[in-house]
mmCIF file with all atom_site columns, C-alpha atoms in Angstrom:
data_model
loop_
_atom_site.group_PDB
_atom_site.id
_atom_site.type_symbol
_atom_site.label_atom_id
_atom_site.label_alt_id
_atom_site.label_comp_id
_atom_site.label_asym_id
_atom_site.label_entity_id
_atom_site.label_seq_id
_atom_site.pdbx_PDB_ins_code
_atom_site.Cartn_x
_atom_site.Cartn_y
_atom_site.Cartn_z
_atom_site.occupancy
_atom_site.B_iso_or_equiv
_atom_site.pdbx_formal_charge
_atom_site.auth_seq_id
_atom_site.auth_comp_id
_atom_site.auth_asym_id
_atom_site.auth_atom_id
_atom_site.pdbx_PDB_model_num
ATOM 1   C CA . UNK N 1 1   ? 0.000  0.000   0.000  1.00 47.00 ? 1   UNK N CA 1
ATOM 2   C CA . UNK N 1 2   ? 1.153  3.312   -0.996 1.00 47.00 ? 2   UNK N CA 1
ATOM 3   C CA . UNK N 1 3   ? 2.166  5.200   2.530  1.00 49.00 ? 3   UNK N CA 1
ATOM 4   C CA . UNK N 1 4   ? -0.251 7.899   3.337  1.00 48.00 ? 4   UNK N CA 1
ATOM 5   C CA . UNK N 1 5   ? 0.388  11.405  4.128  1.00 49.00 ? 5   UNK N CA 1
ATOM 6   C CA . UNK N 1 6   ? -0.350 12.676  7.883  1.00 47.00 ? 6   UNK N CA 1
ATOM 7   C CA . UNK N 1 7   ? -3.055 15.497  7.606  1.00 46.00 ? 7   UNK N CA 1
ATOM 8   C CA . UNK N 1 8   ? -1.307 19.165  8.520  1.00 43.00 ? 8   UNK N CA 1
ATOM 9   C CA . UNK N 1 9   ? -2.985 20.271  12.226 1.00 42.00 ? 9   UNK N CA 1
ATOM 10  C CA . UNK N 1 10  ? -4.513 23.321  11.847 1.00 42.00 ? 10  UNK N CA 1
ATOM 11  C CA . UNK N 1 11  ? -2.487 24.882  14.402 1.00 41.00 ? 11  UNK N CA 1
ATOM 12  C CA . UNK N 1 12  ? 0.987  24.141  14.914 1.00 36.00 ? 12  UNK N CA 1
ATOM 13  C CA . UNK N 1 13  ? 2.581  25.395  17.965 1.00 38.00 ? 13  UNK N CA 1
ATOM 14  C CA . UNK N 1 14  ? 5.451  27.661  17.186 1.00 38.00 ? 14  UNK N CA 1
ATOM 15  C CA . UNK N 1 15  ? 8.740  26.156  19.645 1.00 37.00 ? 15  UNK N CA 1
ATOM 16  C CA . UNK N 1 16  ? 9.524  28.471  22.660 1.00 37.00 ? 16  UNK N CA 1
ATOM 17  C CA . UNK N 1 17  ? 11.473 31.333  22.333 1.00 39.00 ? 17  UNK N CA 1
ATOM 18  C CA . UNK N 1 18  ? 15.000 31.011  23.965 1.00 38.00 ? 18  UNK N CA 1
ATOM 19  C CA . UNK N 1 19  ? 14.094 27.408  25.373 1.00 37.00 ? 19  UNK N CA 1
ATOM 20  C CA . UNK N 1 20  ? 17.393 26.441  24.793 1.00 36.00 ? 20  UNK N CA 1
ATOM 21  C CA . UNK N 1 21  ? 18.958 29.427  26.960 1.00 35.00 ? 21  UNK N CA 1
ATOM 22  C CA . UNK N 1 22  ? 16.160 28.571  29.603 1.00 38.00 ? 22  UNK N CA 1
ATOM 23  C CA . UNK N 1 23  ? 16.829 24.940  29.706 1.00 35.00 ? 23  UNK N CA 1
ATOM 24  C CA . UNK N 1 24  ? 20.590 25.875  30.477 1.00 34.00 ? 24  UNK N CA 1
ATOM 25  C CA . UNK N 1 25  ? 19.291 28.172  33.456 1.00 34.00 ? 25  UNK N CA 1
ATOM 26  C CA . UNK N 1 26  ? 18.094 24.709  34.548 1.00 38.00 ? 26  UNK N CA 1
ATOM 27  C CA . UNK N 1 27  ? 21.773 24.103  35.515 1.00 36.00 ? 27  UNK N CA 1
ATOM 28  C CA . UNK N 1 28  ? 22.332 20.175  37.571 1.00 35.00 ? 28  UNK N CA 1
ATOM 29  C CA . UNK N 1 29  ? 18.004 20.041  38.853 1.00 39.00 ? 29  UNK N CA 1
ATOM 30  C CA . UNK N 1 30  ? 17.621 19.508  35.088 1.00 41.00 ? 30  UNK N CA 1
ATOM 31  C CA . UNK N 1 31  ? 20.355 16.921  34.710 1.00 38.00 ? 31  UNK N CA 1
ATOM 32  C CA . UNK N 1 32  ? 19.225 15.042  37.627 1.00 36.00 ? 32  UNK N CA 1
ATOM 33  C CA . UNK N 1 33  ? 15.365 15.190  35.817 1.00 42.00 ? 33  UNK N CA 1
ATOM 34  C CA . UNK N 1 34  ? 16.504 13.555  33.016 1.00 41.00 ? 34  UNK N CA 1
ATOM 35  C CA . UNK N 1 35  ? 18.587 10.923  34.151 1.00 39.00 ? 35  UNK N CA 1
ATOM 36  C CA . UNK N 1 36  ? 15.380 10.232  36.251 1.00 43.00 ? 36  UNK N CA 1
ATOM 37  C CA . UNK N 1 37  ? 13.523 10.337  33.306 1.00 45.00 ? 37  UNK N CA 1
ATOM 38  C CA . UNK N 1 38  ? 15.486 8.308   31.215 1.00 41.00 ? 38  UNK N CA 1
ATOM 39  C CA . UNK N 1 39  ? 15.650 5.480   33.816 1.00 40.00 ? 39  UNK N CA 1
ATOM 40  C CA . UNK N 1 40  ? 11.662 5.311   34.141 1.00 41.00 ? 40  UNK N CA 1
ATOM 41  C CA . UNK N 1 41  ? 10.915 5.702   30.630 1.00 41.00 ? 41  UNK N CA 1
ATOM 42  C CA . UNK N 1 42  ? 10.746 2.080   29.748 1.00 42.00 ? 42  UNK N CA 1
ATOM 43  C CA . UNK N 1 43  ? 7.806  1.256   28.233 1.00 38.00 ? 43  UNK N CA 1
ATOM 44  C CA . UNK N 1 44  ? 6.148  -1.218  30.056 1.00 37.00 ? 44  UNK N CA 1
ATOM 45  C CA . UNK N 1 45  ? 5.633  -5.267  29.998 1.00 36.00 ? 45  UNK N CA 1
ATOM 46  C CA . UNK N 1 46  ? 3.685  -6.069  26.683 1.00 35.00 ? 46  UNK N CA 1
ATOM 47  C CA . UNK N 1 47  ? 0.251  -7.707  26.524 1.00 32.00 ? 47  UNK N CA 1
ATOM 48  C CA . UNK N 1 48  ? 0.265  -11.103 24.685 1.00 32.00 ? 48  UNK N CA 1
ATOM 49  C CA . UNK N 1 49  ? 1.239  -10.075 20.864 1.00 34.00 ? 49  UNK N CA 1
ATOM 50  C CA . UNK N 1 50  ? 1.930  -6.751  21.523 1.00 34.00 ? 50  UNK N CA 1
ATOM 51  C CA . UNK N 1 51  ? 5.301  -5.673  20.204 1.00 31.00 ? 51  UNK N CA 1
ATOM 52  C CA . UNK N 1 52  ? 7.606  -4.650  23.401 1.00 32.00 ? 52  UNK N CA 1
ATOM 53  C CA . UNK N 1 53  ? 10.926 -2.566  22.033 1.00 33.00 ? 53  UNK N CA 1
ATOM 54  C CA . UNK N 1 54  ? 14.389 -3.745  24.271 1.00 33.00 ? 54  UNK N CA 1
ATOM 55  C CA . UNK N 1 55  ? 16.467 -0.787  23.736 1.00 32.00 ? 55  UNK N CA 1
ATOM 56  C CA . UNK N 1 56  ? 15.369 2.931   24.967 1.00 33.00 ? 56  UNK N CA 1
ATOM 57  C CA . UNK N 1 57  ? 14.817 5.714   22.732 1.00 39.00 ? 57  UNK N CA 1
ATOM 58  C CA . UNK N 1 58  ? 16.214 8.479   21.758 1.00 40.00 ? 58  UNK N CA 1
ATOM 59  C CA . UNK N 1 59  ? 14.356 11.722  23.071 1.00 39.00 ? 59  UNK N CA 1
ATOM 60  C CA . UNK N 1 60  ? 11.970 11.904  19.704 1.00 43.00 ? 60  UNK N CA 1
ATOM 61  C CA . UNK N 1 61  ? 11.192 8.227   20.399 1.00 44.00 ? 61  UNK N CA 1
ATOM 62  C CA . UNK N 1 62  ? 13.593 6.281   18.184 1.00 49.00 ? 62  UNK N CA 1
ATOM 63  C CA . UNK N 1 63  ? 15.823 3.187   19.430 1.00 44.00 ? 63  UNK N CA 1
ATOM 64  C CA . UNK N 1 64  ? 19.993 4.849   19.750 1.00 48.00 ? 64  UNK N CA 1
ATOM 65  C CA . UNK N 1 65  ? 21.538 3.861   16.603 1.00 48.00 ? 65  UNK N CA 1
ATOM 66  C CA . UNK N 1 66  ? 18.354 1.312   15.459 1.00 50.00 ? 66  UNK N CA 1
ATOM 67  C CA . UNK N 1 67  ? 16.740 1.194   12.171 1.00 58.00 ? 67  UNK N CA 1
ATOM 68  C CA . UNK N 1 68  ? 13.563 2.793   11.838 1.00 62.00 ? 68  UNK N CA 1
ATOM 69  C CA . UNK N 1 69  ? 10.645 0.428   12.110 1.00 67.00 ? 69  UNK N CA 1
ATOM 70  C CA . UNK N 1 70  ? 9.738  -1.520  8.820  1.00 66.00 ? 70  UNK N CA 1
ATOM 71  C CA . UNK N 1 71  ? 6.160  -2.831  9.583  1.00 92.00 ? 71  UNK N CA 1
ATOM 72  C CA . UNK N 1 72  ? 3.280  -1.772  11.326 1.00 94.00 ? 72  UNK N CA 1
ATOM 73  C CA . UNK N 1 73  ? 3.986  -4.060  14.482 1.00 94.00 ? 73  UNK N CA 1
ATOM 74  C CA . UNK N 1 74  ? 7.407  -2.265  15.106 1.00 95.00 ? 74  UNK N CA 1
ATOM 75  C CA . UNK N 1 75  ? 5.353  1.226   14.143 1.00 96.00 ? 75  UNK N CA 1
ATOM 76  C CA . UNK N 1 76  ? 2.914  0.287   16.820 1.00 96.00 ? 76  UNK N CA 1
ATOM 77  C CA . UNK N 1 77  ? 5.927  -0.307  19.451 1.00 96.00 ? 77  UNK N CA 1
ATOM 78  C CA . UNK N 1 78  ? 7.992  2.427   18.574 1.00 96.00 ? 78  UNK N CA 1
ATOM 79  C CA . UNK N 1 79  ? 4.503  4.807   19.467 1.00 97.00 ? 79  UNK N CA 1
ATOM 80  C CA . UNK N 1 80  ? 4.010  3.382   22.586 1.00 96.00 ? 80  UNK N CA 1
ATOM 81  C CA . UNK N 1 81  ? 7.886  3.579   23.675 1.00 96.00 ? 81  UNK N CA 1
ATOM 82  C CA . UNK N 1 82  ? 7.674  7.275   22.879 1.00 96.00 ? 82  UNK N CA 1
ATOM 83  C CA . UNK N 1 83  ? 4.434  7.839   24.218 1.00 97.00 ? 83  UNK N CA 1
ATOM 84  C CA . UNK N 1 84  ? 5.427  6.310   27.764 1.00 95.00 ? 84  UNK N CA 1
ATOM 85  C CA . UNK N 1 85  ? 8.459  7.912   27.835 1.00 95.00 ? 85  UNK N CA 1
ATOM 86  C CA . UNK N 1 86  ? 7.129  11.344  27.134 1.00 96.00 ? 86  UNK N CA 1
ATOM 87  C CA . UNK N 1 87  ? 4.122  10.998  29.644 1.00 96.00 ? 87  UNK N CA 1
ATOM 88  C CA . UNK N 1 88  ? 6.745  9.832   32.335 1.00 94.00 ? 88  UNK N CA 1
ATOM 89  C CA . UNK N 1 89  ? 8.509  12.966  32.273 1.00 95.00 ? 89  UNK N CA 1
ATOM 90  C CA . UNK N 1 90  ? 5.417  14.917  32.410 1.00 95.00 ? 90  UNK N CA 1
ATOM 91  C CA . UNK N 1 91  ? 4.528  12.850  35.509 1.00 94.00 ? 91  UNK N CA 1
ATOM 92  C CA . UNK N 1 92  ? 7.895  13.836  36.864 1.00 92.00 ? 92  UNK N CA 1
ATOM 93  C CA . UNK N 1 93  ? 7.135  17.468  35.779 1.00 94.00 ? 93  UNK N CA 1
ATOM 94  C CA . UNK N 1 94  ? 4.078  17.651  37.754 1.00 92.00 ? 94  UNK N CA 1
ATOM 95  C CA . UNK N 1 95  ? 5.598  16.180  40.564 1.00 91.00 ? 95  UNK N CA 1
ATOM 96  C CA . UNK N 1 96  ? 8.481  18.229  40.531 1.00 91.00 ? 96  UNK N CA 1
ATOM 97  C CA . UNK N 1 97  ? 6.907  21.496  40.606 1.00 92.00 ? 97  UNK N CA 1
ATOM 98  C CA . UNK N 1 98  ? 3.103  21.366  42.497 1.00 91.00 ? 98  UNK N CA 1
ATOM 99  C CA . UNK N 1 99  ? 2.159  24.477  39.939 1.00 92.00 ? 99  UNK N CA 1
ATOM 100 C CA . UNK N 1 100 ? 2.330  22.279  37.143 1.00 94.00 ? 100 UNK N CA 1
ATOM 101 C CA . UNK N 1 101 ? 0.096  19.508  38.050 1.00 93.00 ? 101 UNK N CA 1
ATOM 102 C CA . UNK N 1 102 ? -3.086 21.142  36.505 1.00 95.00 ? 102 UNK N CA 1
ATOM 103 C CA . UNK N 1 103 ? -1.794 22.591  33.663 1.00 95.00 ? 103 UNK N CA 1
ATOM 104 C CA . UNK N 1 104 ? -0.224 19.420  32.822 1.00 97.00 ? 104 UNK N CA 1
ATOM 105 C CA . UNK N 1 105 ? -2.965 17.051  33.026 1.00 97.00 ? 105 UNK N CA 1
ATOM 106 C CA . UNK N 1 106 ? -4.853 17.279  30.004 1.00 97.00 ? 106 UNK N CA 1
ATOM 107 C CA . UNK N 1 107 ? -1.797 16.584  28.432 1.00 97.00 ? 107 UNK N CA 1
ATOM 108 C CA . UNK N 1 108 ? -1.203 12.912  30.292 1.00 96.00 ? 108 UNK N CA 1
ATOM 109 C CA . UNK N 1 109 ? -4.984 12.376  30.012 1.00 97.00 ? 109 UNK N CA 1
ATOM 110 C CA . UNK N 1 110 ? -4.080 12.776  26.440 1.00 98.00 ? 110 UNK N CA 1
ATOM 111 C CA . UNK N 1 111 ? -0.914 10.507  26.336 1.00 98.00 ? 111 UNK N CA 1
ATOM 112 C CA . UNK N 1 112 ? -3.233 7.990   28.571 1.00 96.00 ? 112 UNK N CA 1
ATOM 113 C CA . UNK N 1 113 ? -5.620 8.041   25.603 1.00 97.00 ? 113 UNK N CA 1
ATOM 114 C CA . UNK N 1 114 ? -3.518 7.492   23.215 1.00 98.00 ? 114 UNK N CA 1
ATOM 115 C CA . UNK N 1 115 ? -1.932 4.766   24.576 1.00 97.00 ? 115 UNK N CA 1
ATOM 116 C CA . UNK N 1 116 ? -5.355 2.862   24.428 1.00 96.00 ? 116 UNK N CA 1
ATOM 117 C CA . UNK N 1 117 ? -6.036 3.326   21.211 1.00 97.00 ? 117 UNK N CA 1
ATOM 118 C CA . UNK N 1 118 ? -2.465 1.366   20.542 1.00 96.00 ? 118 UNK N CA 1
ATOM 119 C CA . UNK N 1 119 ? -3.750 -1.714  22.841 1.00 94.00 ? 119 UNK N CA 1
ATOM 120 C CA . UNK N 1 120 ? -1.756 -1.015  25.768 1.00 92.00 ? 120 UNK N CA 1
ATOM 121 C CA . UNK N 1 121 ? -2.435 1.214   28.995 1.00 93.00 ? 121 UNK N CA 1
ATOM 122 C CA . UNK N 1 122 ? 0.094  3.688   30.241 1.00 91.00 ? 122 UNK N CA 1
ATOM 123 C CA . UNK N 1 123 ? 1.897  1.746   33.204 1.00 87.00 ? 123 UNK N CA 1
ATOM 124 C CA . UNK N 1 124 ? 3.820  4.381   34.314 1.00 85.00 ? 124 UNK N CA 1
ATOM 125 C CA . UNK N 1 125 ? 6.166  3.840   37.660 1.00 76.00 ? 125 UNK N CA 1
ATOM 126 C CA . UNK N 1 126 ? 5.642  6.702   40.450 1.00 78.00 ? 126 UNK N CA 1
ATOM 127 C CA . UNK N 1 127 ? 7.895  10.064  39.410 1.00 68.00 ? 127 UNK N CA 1
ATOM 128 C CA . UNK N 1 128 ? 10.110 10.793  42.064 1.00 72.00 ? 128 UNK N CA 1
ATOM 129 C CA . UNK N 1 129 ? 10.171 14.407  42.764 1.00 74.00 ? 129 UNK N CA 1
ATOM 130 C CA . UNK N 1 130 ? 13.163 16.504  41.277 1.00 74.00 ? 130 UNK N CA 1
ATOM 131 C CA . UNK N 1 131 ? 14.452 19.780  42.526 1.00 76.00 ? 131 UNK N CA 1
ATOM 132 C CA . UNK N 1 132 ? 14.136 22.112  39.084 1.00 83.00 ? 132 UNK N CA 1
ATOM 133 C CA . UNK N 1 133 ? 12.759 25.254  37.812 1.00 91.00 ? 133 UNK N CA 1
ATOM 134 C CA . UNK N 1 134 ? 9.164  25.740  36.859 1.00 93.00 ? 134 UNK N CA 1
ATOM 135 C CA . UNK N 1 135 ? 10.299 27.202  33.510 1.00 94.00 ? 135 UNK N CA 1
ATOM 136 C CA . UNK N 1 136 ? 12.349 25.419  31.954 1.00 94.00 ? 136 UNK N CA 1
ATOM 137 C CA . UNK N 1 137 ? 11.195 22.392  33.061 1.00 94.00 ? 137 UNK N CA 1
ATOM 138 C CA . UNK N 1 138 ? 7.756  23.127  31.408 1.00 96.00 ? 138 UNK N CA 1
ATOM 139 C CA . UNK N 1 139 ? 10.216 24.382  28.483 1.00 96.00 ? 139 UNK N CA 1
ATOM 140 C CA . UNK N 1 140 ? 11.411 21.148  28.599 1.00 96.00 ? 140 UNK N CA 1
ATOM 141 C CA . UNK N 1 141 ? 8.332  19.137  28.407 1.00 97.00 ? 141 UNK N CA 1
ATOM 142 C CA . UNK N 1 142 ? 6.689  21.419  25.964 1.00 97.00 ? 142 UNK N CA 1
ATOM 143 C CA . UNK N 1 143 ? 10.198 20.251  23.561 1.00 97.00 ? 143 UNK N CA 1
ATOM 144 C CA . UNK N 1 144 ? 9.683  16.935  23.915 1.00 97.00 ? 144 UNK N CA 1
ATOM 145 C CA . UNK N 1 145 ? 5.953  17.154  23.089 1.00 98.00 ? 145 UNK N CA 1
ATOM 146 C CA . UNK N 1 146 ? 6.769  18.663  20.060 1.00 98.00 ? 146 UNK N CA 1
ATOM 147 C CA . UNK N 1 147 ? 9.135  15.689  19.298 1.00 98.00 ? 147 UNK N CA 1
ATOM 148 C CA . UNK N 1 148 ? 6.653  13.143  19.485 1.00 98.00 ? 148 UNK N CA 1
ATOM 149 C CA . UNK N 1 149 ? 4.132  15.270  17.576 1.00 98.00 ? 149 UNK N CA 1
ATOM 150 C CA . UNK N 1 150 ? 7.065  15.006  14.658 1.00 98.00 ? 150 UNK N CA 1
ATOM 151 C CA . UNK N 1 151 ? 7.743  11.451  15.434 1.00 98.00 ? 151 UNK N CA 1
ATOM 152 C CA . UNK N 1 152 ? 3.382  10.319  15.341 1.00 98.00 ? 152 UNK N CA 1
ATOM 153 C CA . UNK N 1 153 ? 3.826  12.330  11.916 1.00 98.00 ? 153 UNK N CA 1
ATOM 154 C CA . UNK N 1 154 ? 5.885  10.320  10.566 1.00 97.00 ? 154 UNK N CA 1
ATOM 155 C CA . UNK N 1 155 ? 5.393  6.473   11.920 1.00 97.00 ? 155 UNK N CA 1
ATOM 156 C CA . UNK N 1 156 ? 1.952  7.586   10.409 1.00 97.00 ? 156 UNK N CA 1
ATOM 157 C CA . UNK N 1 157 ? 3.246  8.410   6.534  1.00 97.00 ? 157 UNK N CA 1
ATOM 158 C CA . UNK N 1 158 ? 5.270  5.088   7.082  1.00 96.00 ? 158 UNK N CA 1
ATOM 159 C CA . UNK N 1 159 ? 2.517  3.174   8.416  1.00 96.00 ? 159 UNK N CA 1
ATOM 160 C CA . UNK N 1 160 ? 1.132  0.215   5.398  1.00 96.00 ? 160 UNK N CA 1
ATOM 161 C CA . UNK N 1 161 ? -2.394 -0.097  7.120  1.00 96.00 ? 161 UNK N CA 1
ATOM 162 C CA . UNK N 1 162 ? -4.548 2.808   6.195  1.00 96.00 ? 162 UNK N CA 1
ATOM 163 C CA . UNK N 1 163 ? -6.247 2.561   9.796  1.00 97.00 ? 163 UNK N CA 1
ATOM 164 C CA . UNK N 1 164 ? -2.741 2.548   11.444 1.00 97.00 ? 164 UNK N CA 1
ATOM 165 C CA . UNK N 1 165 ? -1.861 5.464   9.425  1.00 97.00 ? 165 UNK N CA 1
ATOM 166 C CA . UNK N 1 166 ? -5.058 7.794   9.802  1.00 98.00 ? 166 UNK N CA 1
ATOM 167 C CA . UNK N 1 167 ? -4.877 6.944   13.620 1.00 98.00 ? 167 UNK N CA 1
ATOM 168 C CA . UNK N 1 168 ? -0.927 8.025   14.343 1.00 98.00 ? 168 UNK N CA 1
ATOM 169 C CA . UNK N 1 169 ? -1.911 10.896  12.369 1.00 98.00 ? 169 UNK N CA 1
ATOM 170 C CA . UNK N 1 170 ? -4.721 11.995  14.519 1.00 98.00 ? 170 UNK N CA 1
ATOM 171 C CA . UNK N 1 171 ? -2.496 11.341  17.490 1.00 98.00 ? 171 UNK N CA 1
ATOM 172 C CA . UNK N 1 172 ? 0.110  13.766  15.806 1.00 98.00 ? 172 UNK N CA 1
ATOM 173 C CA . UNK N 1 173 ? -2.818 16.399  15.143 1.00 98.00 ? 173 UNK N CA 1
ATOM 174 C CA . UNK N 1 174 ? -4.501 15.902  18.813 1.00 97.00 ? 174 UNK N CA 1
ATOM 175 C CA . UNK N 1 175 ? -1.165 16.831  20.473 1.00 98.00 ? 175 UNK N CA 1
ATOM 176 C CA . UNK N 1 176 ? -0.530 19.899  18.157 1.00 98.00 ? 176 UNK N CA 1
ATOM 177 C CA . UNK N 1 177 ? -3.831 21.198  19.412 1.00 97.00 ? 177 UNK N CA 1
ATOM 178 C CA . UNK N 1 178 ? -3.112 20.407  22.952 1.00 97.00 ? 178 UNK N CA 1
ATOM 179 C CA . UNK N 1 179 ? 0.414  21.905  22.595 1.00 97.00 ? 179 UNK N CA 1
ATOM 180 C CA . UNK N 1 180 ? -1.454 24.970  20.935 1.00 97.00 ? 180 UNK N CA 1
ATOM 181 C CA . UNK N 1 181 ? -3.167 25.695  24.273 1.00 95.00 ? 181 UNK N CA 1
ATOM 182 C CA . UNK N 1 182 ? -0.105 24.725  26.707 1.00 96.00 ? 182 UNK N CA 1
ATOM 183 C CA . UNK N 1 183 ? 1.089  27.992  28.661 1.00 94.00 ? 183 UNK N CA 1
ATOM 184 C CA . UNK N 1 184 ? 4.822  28.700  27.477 1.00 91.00 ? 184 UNK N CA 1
ATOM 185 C CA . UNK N 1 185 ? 5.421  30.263  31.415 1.00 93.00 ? 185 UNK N CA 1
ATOM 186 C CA . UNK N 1 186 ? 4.553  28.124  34.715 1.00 89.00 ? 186 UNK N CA 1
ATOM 187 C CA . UNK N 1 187 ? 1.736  29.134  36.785 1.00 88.00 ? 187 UNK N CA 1
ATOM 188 C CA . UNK N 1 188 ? 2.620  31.191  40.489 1.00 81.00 ? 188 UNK N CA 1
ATOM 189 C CA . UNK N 1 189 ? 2.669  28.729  42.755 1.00 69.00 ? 189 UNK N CA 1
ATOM 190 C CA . UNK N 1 190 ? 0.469  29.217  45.862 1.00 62.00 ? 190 UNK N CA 1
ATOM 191 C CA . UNK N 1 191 ? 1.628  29.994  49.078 1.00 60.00 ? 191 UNK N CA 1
ATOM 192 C CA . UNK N 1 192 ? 2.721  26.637  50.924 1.00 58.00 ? 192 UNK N CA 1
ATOM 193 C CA . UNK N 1 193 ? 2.333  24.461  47.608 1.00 53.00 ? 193 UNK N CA 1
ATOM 194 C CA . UNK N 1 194 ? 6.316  24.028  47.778 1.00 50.00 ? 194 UNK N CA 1
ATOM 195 C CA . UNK N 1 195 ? 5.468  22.245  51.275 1.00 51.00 ? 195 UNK N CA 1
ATOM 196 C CA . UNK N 1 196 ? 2.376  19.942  50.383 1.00 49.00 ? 196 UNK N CA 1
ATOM 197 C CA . UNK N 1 197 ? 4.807  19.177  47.034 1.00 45.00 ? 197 UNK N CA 1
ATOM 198 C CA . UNK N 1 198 ? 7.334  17.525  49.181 1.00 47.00 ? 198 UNK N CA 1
ATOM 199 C CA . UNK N 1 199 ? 5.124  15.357  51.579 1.00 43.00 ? 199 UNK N CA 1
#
């Protein structure tokens, strides 16, 4: 089957201005976040015939130094691994900084959702809680969001099955709204949220 081409979202989120400078301010909170988030990101134990990917990915969602997938099962595994390892750092993210939790949700509801359509609930272990700024770890976040949106987009135009392909696609399109609509600066945090964050 000739691959189909992903649908352009209406509304692409333009990347954050300076995220790169702001991720920097981050300084070693942000280096312990993602070694955290690197170690949790695993995707979790596959149902019976459910593709379950060995090595961990890259941050857009592709294996270190693998091929990229070359049938629809491997498609199908290679979604999930980036989808679990993107909603595990948003878990850590919301743990991290208590001002985050809400505006983050919608977006693991979202991840949550999409990992049902593939066959396979998120089984995310419990984030442990990071010392980082709010900014730049939401910069962070929103940059890796914006990597799987790219990465949906094109396991979709690779996809053979037309139903694989339209679905990835909506996936890409869904987060691009979602991402649309995600503040680009963290919300004040309320007085004594820092405390209840760390019980």
């Amino acid at each position: 089957m000739t691959p189909t081409a992903a649908p352009t979202p209406a509304r692409v989120p333009a990347r954050v201005p300076a995220s790169r400078r702001g991720l920097l301010l981050g300084g070693a909170g942000l280096s312990l976040l993602l070694v955290g988030c690197s170690a949790g990101s695993d995707a979790p134990a596959s149902r019976e015939g459910a593709l379950s990917p060995a090595t961990t990915g890259t941050p857009d969602g592709a294996p270190n130094g693998a091929q990229e997938p070359t049938d629809d099962a491997d498609l199908v595994g290679t979604a999930r691994e980036a989808l679990a390892a993107a909603a595990t750092l948003v878990t850590v993210a919301q743990r991290s900084v208590p001002s985050l939790r809400g505006v983050l949700a919608p977006l693991l509801a979202l991840h949550e959702a999409h990992a049902e359509a593939l066959g396979q609930p998120l089984d995310l272990p419990r984030a442990t809680r990071r010392a980082a700024p709010a900014d730049p770890l939401l910069a962070l976040v929103r940059d890796r969001e914006e990597q799987l949106r790219i990465r949906l987009a094109d396991l979709s135009v690779a996809a053979d099955s037309g139903a694989l392909a339209r679905l990835l696609a909506s996936m890409s399109a869904g987060l691009a709204q979602r991402l649309a609509v995600l503040p680009t600066t963290a919300p004040a945090a309320a007085p004594g949220a820092g405390r209840r964050g760390r019980s």
